[in-house]
CSV table of C-alpha atoms in Angstrom, one decimal:
chain,number,residue,atom,x,y,z
A,1,MET,CA,6.0,2.5,58.0
A,2,LEU,CA,7.6,-0.7,56.7
A,3,GLY,CA,10.5,-0.3,54.3
A,4,GLU,CA,11.0,3.5,54.9
A,5,ALA,CA,14.3,4.5,53.4
A,6,GLU,CA,16.8,6.4,55.5
A,7,PRO,CA,17.8,9.9,54.3
A,8,GLN,CA,20.2,9.8,51.5
A,9,TRP,CA,22.8,12.0,53.2
A,10,LEU,CA,23.5,9.3,55.8
A,11,THR,CA,25.0,7.1,53.2
A,12,GLU,CA,26.6,9.5,50.8
A,13,GLU,CA,30.3,10.5,51.1
A,14,VAL,CA,30.9,13.9,52.5
A,15,LYS,CA,32.7,16.0,50.0
A,16,THR,CA,33.8,19.6,50.0
A,17,GLY,CA,32.7,20.1,46.4
A,18,THR,CA,34.1,23.5,46.5
A,19,THR,CA,35.9,26.5,45.1
A,20,ILE,CA,39.4,27.3,46.5
A,21,ILE,CA,41.9,29.7,45.2
A,22,ALA,CA,45.3,31.0,46.3
A,23,ILE,CA,47.1,34.0,44.7
A,24,GLU,CA,50.5,35.5,45.1
A,25,PHE,CA,50.7,39.3,45.4
A,26,ASN,CA,53.6,41.7,45.9
A,27,GLY,CA,54.8,40.7,49.4
A,28,GLY,CA,52.5,37.8,50.3
A,29,VAL,CA,49.6,35.5,49.4
A,30,VAL,CA,45.8,35.6,49.7
A,31,LEU,CA,43.9,32.3,50.0
A,32,GLY,CA,40.1,32.1,49.6
A,33,SER,CA,37.4,29.5,49.8
A,34,ASP,CA,33.7,29.0,49.9
A,35,SER,CA,32.0,27.3,52.9
A,36,ARG,CA,29.7,24.5,51.6
A,37,VAL,CA,30.1,20.8,52.5
A,38,SER,CA,27.7,18.5,50.7
A,39,ALA,CA,26.9,14.8,51.2
A,40,GLY,CA,25.2,13.8,47.9
A,41,GLN,CA,22.4,16.4,47.4
A,42,SER,CA,22.3,17.8,50.9
A,43,VAL,CA,24.4,20.5,52.3
A,44,VAL,CA,25.6,19.2,55.7
A,45,ASN,CA,27.6,22.2,56.7
A,46,ARG,CA,27.1,25.7,55.2
A,47,VAL,CA,29.8,27.5,57.1
A,48,MET,CA,32.9,25.3,57.1
A,49,ASN,CA,36.2,27.1,56.9
A,50,LYS,CA,38.2,25.2,54.3
A,51,LEU,CA,41.4,27.2,54.9
A,52,SER,CA,43.4,25.2,57.4
A,53,PRO,CA,46.6,26.4,59.1
A,54,LEU,CA,49.7,24.3,58.7
A,55,HIS,CA,51.9,26.7,60.5
A,56,ASP,CA,51.9,30.4,61.5
A,57,LYS,CA,52.5,31.7,58.0
A,58,ILE,CA,51.5,28.7,55.9
A,59,TYR,CA,47.9,27.7,55.2
A,60,CYS,CA,46.3,25.2,53.0
A,61,ALA,CA,43.0,25.1,51.1
A,62,LEU,CA,41.0,21.9,51.2
A,63,SER,CA,38.9,20.3,48.4
A,64,GLY,CA,37.6,16.9,47.4
A,65,SER,CA,36.7,14.3,50.1
A,66,ALA,CA,36.3,16.2,53.4
A,67,ALA,CA,37.8,13.4,55.5
A,68,ASP,CA,40.8,12.9,53.3
A,69,ALA,CA,41.6,16.5,53.1
A,70,GLN,CA,41.3,17.2,56.8
A,71,THR,CA,43.4,14.2,57.6
A,72,ILE,CA,46.2,15.3,55.3
A,73,ALA,CA,46.1,18.8,56.7
A,74,GLU,CA,46.4,17.4,60.3
A,75,MET,CA,49.2,15.0,59.5
A,76,VAL,CA,51.2,17.8,57.7
A,77,ASN,CA,50.5,20.2,60.6
A,78,TYR,CA,52.2,17.7,62.9
A,79,GLN,CA,55.1,16.9,60.7
A,80,LEU,CA,55.8,20.6,60.1
A,81,ASP,CA,55.8,21.2,63.8
A,82,VAL,CA,58.5,18.5,64.3
A,83,HIS,CA,60.4,19.8,61.3
A,84,SER,CA,60.4,23.4,62.5
A,85,MET,CA,61.7,22.3,65.9
A,86,GLU,CA,64.5,20.4,64.2
A,87,ILE,CA,65.7,23.3,62.1
A,88,GLY,CA,65.1,25.8,64.9
A,89,GLU,CA,63.3,28.4,62.7
A,90,ASP,CA,60.0,28.8,60.7
A,91,PRO,CA,59.6,26.3,57.9
A,92,GLN,CA,59.6,27.2,54.3
A,93,VAL,CA,56.4,27.1,52.3
A,94,ARG,CA,58.1,24.6,49.9
A,95,SER,CA,58.7,22.3,52.8
A,96,ALA,CA,55.0,22.3,53.8
A,97,ALA,CA,54.0,21.7,50.1
A,98,THR,CA,56.5,18.9,49.8
A,99,LEU,CA,55.1,17.1,52.9
A,100,VAL,CA,51.5,17.4,51.4
A,101,LYS,CA,52.8,16.2,48.1
A,102,ASN,CA,54.5,13.2,49.6
A,103,ILE,CA,51.2,12.0,51.3
A,104,SER,CA,49.1,12.8,48.2
A,105,TYR,CA,51.5,10.8,45.9
A,106,LYS,CA,52.1,7.8,48.2
A,107,TYR,CA,48.4,7.3,48.8
A,108,LYS,CA,47.1,8.6,45.4
A,109,GLU,CA,44.9,5.5,44.8
A,110,GLU,CA,43.2,5.7,48.2
A,111,LEU,CA,42.8,9.4,48.6
A,112,SER,CA,40.7,11.9,46.7
A,113,ALA,CA,41.6,15.3,48.0
A,114,HIS,CA,43.4,18.2,46.5
A,115,LEU,CA,45.2,20.7,48.7
A,116,ILE,CA,46.6,24.0,47.6
A,117,VAL,CA,49.4,25.2,49.9
A,118,ALA,CA,50.3,28.9,50.2
A,119,GLY,CA,52.2,31.0,52.6
A,120,TRP,CA,55.0,33.4,53.3
A,121,ASP,CA,58.6,32.7,54.3
A,122,ARG,CA,61.7,34.8,54.7
A,123,ARG,CA,63.6,33.3,51.8
A,124,GLU,CA,61.2,33.5,48.9
A,125,GLY,CA,58.3,35.7,50.1
A,126,GLY,CA,54.8,34.7,49.1
A,127,GLN,CA,54.4,31.4,47.3
A,128,VAL,CA,51.5,29.3,46.1
A,129,PHE,CA,51.9,25.5,45.4
A,130,ALA,CA,49.5,23.1,43.8
A,131,THR,CA,49.7,19.5,44.8
A,132,LEU,CA,47.1,17.8,42.6
A,133,LYS,CA,47.4,14.0,42.5
A,134,GLY,CA,50.9,14.1,43.8
A,135,LEU,CA,52.4,16.7,41.5
A,136,LEU,CA,54.2,19.6,43.1
A,137,THR,CA,54.3,22.9,41.2
A,138,ARG,CA,54.8,26.5,42.2
A,139,GLN,CA,52.4,28.8,40.4
A,140,PRO,CA,51.5,32.5,40.6
A,141,PHE,CA,47.9,31.5,41.3
A,142,ALA,CA,46.0,28.2,41.7
A,143,VAL,CA,42.3,27.4,41.7
A,144,GLY,CA,40.8,24.1,42.7
A,145,GLY,CA,37.6,22.3,43.5
A,146,SER,CA,34.4,21.7,41.4
A,147,GLY,CA,33.7,25.4,41.2
A,148,SER,CA,37.1,26.2,39.7
A,149,SER,CA,36.2,25.1,36.1
A,150,TYR,CA,33.8,28.0,35.8
A,151,VAL,CA,36.3,30.7,36.7
A,152,TYR,CA,39.4,29.6,34.7
A,153,GLY,CA,38.5,32.1,32.0
A,154,PHE,CA,37.9,34.9,34.5
A,155,VAL,CA,41.2,34.3,36.4
A,156,ASP,CA,43.2,33.9,33.2
A,157,ALA,CA,41.9,37.2,31.9
A,158,GLU,CA,42.1,39.3,35.1
A,159,TYR,CA,45.3,38.1,36.9
A,160,ARG,CA,48.1,40.6,36.9
A,161,LYS,CA,51.6,40.0,38.3
A,162,GLY,CA,52.6,42.1,41.2
A,163,MET,CA,49.1,43.3,42.4
A,164,ASN,CA,48.9,45.0,45.7
A,165,LYS,CA,47.3,43.4,48.8
A,166,LYS,CA,43.9,45.1,48.5
A,167,ASP,CA,43.5,44.4,44.8
A,168,CYS,CA,44.4,40.8,45.3
A,169,GLN,CA,41.8,40.4,48.1
A,170,GLN,CA,39.2,42.0,45.9
A,171,PHE,CA,40.1,39.7,43.0
A,172,VAL,CA,39.8,36.6,45.2
A,173,VAL,CA,36.4,37.7,46.5
A,174,ASN,CA,35.2,38.4,42.9
A,175,THR,CA,36.4,35.0,41.7
A,176,LEU,CA,34.8,33.1,44.7
A,177,SER,CA,31.5,34.9,44.1
A,178,LEU,CA,31.4,34.1,40.4
A,179,ALA,CA,32.1,30.4,41.1
A,180,MET,CA,29.6,30.2,43.9
A,181,ASN,CA,26.9,31.6,41.6
A,182,ARG,CA,27.5,28.9,39.0
A,183,ASP,CA,28.6,25.8,40.9
A,184,GLY,CA,25.9,23.9,42.8
A,185,SER,CA,28.5,22.4,45.2
A,186,SER,CA,29.9,25.8,46.2
A,187,GLY,CA,28.2,28.4,48.3
A,188,GLY,CA,27.6,30.0,51.6
A,189,VAL,CA,30.1,32.6,52.8
A,190,ALA,CA,33.6,33.4,51.6
A,191,TYR,CA,36.6,32.9,53.8
A,192,LEU,CA,39.8,34.8,53.2
A,193,VAL,CA,43.3,34.5,54.7
A,194,THR,CA,46.0,37.0,53.9
A,195,ILE,CA,49.6,36.2,54.8
A,196,ASP,CA,52.5,38.6,54.5
A,197,GLU,CA,55.7,39.3,56.5
A,198,HIS,CA,53.7,41.3,59.1
A,199,GLY,CA,51.4,38.5,60.0
A,200,THR,CA,48.3,36.5,59.1
A,201,GLU,CA,44.7,38.0,58.8
A,202,GLU,CA,41.6,35.9,58.6
A,203,ASP,CA,38.4,37.4,57.2
A,204,VAL,CA,34.8,36.3,56.5
A,205,ILE,CA,32.6,37.8,53.9
A,206,LEU,CA,28.9,37.0,54.4
A,207,GLY,CA,26.6,36.1,51.6
A,208,ASN,CA,24.8,39.4,51.1
A,209,ASP,CA,28.1,41.3,51.2
A,210,LEU,CA,29.5,39.3,48.2
A,211,PRO,CA,29.9,41.2,44.9
A,212,THR,CA,26.9,40.8,42.5
A,213,PHE,CA,27.0,40.8,38.7
A,214,PHE,CA,24.7,42.0,35.9
A,215,ASP,CA,22.1,39.3,36.1
A,216,GLN,CA,21.5,39.4,39.9
B,1,MET,CA,41.1,-10.1,26.0
B,2,GLU,CA,39.0,-7.0,26.2
B,3,LYS,CA,38.1,-5.2,23.0
B,4,HIS,CA,39.3,-1.7,23.0
B,5,TYR,CA,37.0,0.9,21.5
B,6,THR,CA,38.5,4.3,20.8
B,7,ASP,CA,36.3,7.1,22.0
B,8,SER,CA,35.8,8.2,18.4
B,9,GLN,CA,34.2,4.9,17.4
B,10,VAL,CA,31.7,5.2,20.3
B,11,LYS,CA,31.0,9.0,20.1
B,12,GLY,CA,31.3,9.7,16.4
B,13,VAL,CA,32.4,13.1,15.3
B,14,SER,CA,31.3,15.6,17.9
B,15,THR,CA,31.9,19.3,18.1
B,16,GLY,CA,33.6,19.6,21.4
B,17,THR,CA,33.2,23.3,21.1
B,18,THR,CA,32.7,26.8,22.5
B,19,ILE,CA,29.8,28.9,21.2
B,20,LEU,CA,28.4,32.1,22.4
B,21,ALA,CA,26.0,34.9,21.6
B,22,ALA,CA,25.6,38.3,23.2
B,23,ILE,CA,23.2,41.3,22.6
B,24,PHE,CA,24.7,44.8,22.3
B,25,ASP,CA,23.1,48.2,21.7
B,26,GLY,CA,21.6,47.8,18.2
B,27,GLY,CA,22.5,44.2,17.4
B,28,VAL,CA,23.8,40.9,18.4
B,29,VAL,CA,27.2,39.0,18.1
B,30,ILE,CA,27.2,35.2,17.6
B,31,GLY,CA,30.5,33.3,17.6
B,32,SER,CA,32.2,30.0,17.8
B,33,ASP,CA,35.6,28.2,17.7
B,34,SER,CA,36.4,26.1,14.7
B,35,ARG,CA,37.6,22.7,15.9
B,36,ALA,CA,35.9,19.4,15.2
B,37,SER,CA,37.3,16.4,17.2
B,38,MET,CA,36.8,12.7,17.3
B,39,GLY,CA,36.5,11.5,20.8
B,40,GLY,CA,39.0,14.1,22.1
B,41,GLU,CA,42.0,12.4,20.5
B,42,TYR,CA,42.0,13.6,16.9
B,43,VAL,CA,41.1,16.9,15.4
B,44,SER,CA,39.2,16.1,12.3
B,45,SER,CA,38.8,19.7,11.2
B,46,LYS,CA,40.7,22.8,12.2
B,47,THR,CA,38.5,25.3,10.4
B,48,ILE,CA,34.9,24.1,10.6
B,49,ASN,CA,32.3,26.9,10.6
B,50,LYS,CA,29.8,26.2,13.4
B,51,VAL,CA,27.8,29.4,12.8
B,52,VAL,CA,25.0,28.5,10.3
B,53,GLN,CA,22.8,31.0,8.5
B,54,VAL,CA,19.1,29.9,8.7
B,55,HIS,CA,17.7,33.1,7.2
B,56,ASP,CA,19.0,36.5,6.0
B,57,GLN,CA,19.3,38.0,9.5
B,58,ILE,CA,19.1,34.9,11.7
B,59,PHE,CA,22.1,32.6,12.5
B,60,CYS,CA,22.5,29.7,14.8
B,61,CYS,CA,25.4,27.9,16.4
B,62,MET,CA,25.4,24.3,17.2
B,63,ALA,CA,27.0,22.2,19.9
B,64,GLY,CA,26.9,18.5,20.4
B,65,SER,CA,26.9,15.8,17.8
B,66,LEU,CA,27.9,17.4,14.5
B,67,ALA,CA,25.7,15.0,12.4
B,68,ASP,CA,22.6,15.7,14.5
B,69,ALA,CA,23.2,19.5,14.4
B,70,GLN,CA,23.7,19.6,10.6
B,71,ALA,CA,20.5,17.5,10.0
B,72,VAL,CA,18.4,19.7,12.3
B,73,THR,CA,19.6,23.0,10.9
B,74,LYS,CA,18.9,21.8,7.4
B,75,ALA,CA,15.4,20.9,8.3
B,76,ALA,CA,15.0,24.2,10.2
B,77,LYS,CA,16.2,26.2,7.1
B,78,PHE,CA,13.6,24.5,4.9
B,79,HIS,CA,10.8,25.1,7.4
B,80,LEU,CA,11.8,28.7,7.8
B,81,SER,CA,12.0,29.5,4.2
B,82,PHE,CA,8.6,28.0,3.7
B,83,HIS,CA,7.2,29.9,6.6
B,84,SER,CA,8.6,33.2,5.3
B,85,VAL,CA,6.9,32.7,2.0
B,86,GLN,CA,3.6,32.0,3.6
B,87,MET,CA,3.9,35.0,5.9
B,88,GLU,CA,5.2,37.2,3.1
B,89,HIS,CA,7.8,38.8,5.3
B,90,PRO,CA,11.0,37.7,7.0
B,91,PRO,CA,10.6,35.3,9.9
B,92,LEU,CA,10.9,36.4,13.5
B,93,VAL,CA,14.0,35.2,15.4
B,94,ILE,CA,11.7,33.5,17.9
B,95,ALA,CA,10.1,31.6,15.0
B,96,ALA,CA,13.5,30.3,14.0
B,97,ALA,CA,14.3,29.3,17.6
B,98,SER,CA,10.8,27.6,17.9
B,99,VAL,CA,11.4,25.6,14.8
B,100,LEU,CA,14.7,24.3,16.2
B,101,LYS,CA,13.0,23.7,19.6
B,102,GLU,CA,10.2,21.6,18.0
B,103,LEU,CA,12.7,19.4,16.2
B,104,CYS,CA,14.8,19.0,19.3
B,105,TYR,CA,11.9,18.3,21.7
B,106,LYS,CA,10.0,15.9,19.4
B,107,ASN,CA,13.1,13.9,18.7
B,108,LYS,CA,14.8,14.2,22.1
B,109,GLU,CA,15.4,10.5,22.5
B,110,GLU,CA,17.5,10.3,19.3
B,111,LEU,CA,19.2,13.7,19.1
B,112,GLN,CA,22.1,15.1,21.0
B,113,ALA,CA,22.4,18.7,19.9
B,114,GLY,CA,21.9,22.1,21.5
B,115,PHE,CA,21.5,25.4,19.7
B,116,ILE,CA,22.0,29.1,20.2
B,117,THR,CA,19.9,31.2,17.8
B,118,ALA,CA,20.7,34.9,17.4
B,119,GLY,CA,19.3,37.4,15.0
B,120,TRP,CA,17.5,40.7,14.4
B,121,ASP,CA,13.9,41.3,13.3
B,122,LYS,CA,11.8,44.4,13.0
B,123,LYS,CA,9.4,43.5,15.9
B,124,LYS,CA,11.8,43.0,18.8
B,125,GLY,CA,15.2,44.0,17.5
B,126,PRO,CA,18.3,42.0,18.5
B,127,GLN,CA,17.5,38.7,20.3
B,128,VAL,CA,19.3,35.6,21.6
B,129,TYR,CA,17.5,32.3,22.2
B,130,VAL,CA,18.9,29.1,23.7
B,131,VAL,CA,17.4,25.6,22.8
B,132,SER,CA,18.9,23.1,25.2
B,133,LEU,CA,19.5,19.4,24.7
B,134,GLY,CA,16.0,18.3,25.8
B,135,GLY,CA,14.2,21.0,23.9
B,136,MET,CA,13.8,23.9,26.4
B,137,LEU,CA,13.6,27.3,24.8
B,138,ILE,CA,14.6,30.5,26.7
B,139,SER,CA,15.6,34.0,25.9
B,140,GLN,CA,18.7,35.5,27.4
B,141,PRO,CA,20.8,38.6,26.8
B,142,VAL,CA,24.0,36.6,26.7
B,143,THR,CA,24.6,32.9,26.5
B,144,ILE,CA,27.4,30.4,26.1
B,145,GLY,CA,27.4,26.7,25.2
B,146,GLY,CA,29.6,23.7,24.3
B,147,SER,CA,32.3,22.0,26.3
B,148,GLY,CA,34.5,25.0,26.4
B,149,SER,CA,31.8,27.2,28.0
B,150,THR,CA,32.3,25.8,31.5
B,151,TYR,CA,35.6,27.7,31.7
B,152,ILE,CA,34.2,31.1,30.8
B,153,TYR,CA,31.0,31.3,32.9
B,154,GLY,CA,32.9,33.3,35.5
B,155,TYR,CA,34.4,35.6,32.8
B,156,VAL,CA,31.0,36.1,31.0
B,157,ASP,CA,29.1,36.8,34.3
B,158,ALA,CA,31.7,39.3,35.3
B,159,LYS,CA,32.3,41.1,32.0
B,160,TYR,CA,29.0,41.2,30.2
B,161,LYS,CA,27.2,44.5,30.5
B,162,PRO,CA,23.9,45.3,28.8
B,163,ASN,CA,23.9,48.0,26.1
B,164,MET,CA,27.6,47.7,25.2
B,165,THR,CA,28.8,49.3,22.0
B,166,ARG,CA,29.5,47.1,19.0
B,167,GLU,CA,33.3,47.3,19.5
B,168,GLU,CA,33.1,46.5,23.2
B,169,CYS,CA,30.9,43.5,22.4
B,170,MET,CA,33.2,42.2,19.7
B,171,GLN,CA,36.2,42.5,22.1
B,172,PHE,CA,34.2,40.7,24.8
B,173,ALA,CA,33.2,37.8,22.5
B,174,THR,CA,36.7,37.5,21.1
B,175,ASN,CA,38.2,37.5,24.6
B,176,ALA,CA,35.7,34.9,25.9
B,177,LEU,CA,36.3,32.6,22.9
B,178,ALA,CA,40.1,32.9,23.3
B,179,LEU,CA,39.9,32.1,27.0
B,180,ALA,CA,37.8,29.0,26.4
B,181,MET,CA,40.0,27.8,23.6
B,182,GLY,CA,43.0,28.3,25.9
B,183,ARG,CA,41.6,25.9,28.5
B,184,ASP,CA,39.5,23.4,26.6
B,185,ASN,CA,41.5,20.9,24.6
B,186,VAL,CA,38.5,20.2,22.2
B,187,SER,CA,38.0,23.9,21.3
B,188,GLY,CA,40.5,25.8,19.2
B,189,GLY,CA,41.4,27.0,15.8
B,190,VAL,CA,40.1,30.3,14.7
B,191,ALA,CA,37.3,32.4,16.1
B,192,HIS,CA,34.3,32.9,13.8
B,193,LEU,CA,32.1,35.8,14.7
B,194,VAL,CA,29.0,37.1,13.0
B,195,VAL,CA,27.6,40.6,13.8
B,196,ILE,CA,23.9,41.1,13.0
B,197,THR,CA,22.2,44.5,13.1
B,198,GLY,CA,19.2,46.1,11.5
B,199,LYS,CA,21.4,47.2,8.6
B,200,GLY,CA,22.9,43.8,7.8
B,201,VAL,CA,25.3,41.0,8.6
B,202,GLU,CA,29.1,41.0,8.9
B,203,HIS,CA,31.4,38.0,9.2
B,204,VAL,CA,34.6,38.4,11.1
B,205,VAL,CA,37.2,35.7,11.3
B,206,VAL,CA,40.0,36.0,13.9
B,207,PRO,CA,42.9,33.7,13.1
B,208,GLY,CA,44.7,31.9,15.9
B,209,ASP,CA,47.7,34.3,15.9
B,210,LYS,CA,45.5,37.4,16.2
B,211,LEU,CA,43.5,36.1,19.2
B,212,PRO,CA,44.1,38.1,22.4
B,213,ARG,CA,46.8,36.7,24.7
B,214,PHE,CA,46.7,36.6,28.4
B,215,HIS,CA,49.2,36.8,31.2
B,216,ASP,CA,50.6,33.3,30.9
B,217,GLU,CA,51.1,33.2,27.1
């Protein structure tokens, strides 16, 4: 047929409109994310893992433009490898966050991605850093992505300092579930990564195993 | 040289706001913050009451353009008092909500206001209705509105339980408003709460320093 328009998703930018969260607990960190990648109104990947490793015990959570976020994560992964060889030991979480911040700040006009960096190192234990628009700040917890607005109130009310690992994982899953219910750009499954001195655990929680609330 | 318009000249006085209403066992709580801002830069009132009484046991909360909301509630109050004289008994909550809905729907091009109506009547007990910007009317057990509401969707979804006691519901509403005021820069001031039951109406004002504090405050 003459003049048939091509599907919208071919021309829309691919974004991980998303919900990402990282929380420090007593002895480590838990990172969580949803799994939806959208291009305009279409979901182009419903099972993407947005928690990307930067080093054995340092992960980052991606949000914003998918391409920008993935590129930053890959560049920092490389830079961290070089750095850890130079110092002869595992890098600090702060170093990884600083490398992400340097890229975000230098190219802040061109890039539109926000990465949350979290991990465990020997010196400071579990740490979470936010790097929005080139700022570097350590926080007890950080949320990001389009779905995060809906859960600020919940996280403010429910966060407690010094939670144990299991409570922290449950808290992250609850928060992700609430955000995925309200945000059109977040959904799918929940990915979790728990990092402490003993190692790194990756987990997936499928849609029907997510917690439900009074109206579901 | 470009002319610089401040937001307040373009938007007028708007209630960047947080409003909510929730049903508990035997009644309903409706509440709001108290800040009126002009374009997000200037707080024109710290203590405005956004909970308006439209009849003895029916209240509504407004969000959006303050001028539109005041005009619509005034018209609604008039319609309702006339209606209750004709019917010879107090109006139903759904009647109040429908009056607001008619006004919002018929004038949807010019108006920019949304409402939460809450009240108690003999037929159905405690009820909460939402009239959205375009004039849709729905009934919900708990509802939030205004710019500050985005931040508390997660909290309300997680913490609201049907058939709470009055004290639990008051605590829930106060916490939700405090959390929203903490994150939204155009919501703030005091928390106005109105509790409506079959027995009557009670106003509670929670001043800023008595609002619940959370881990980072």
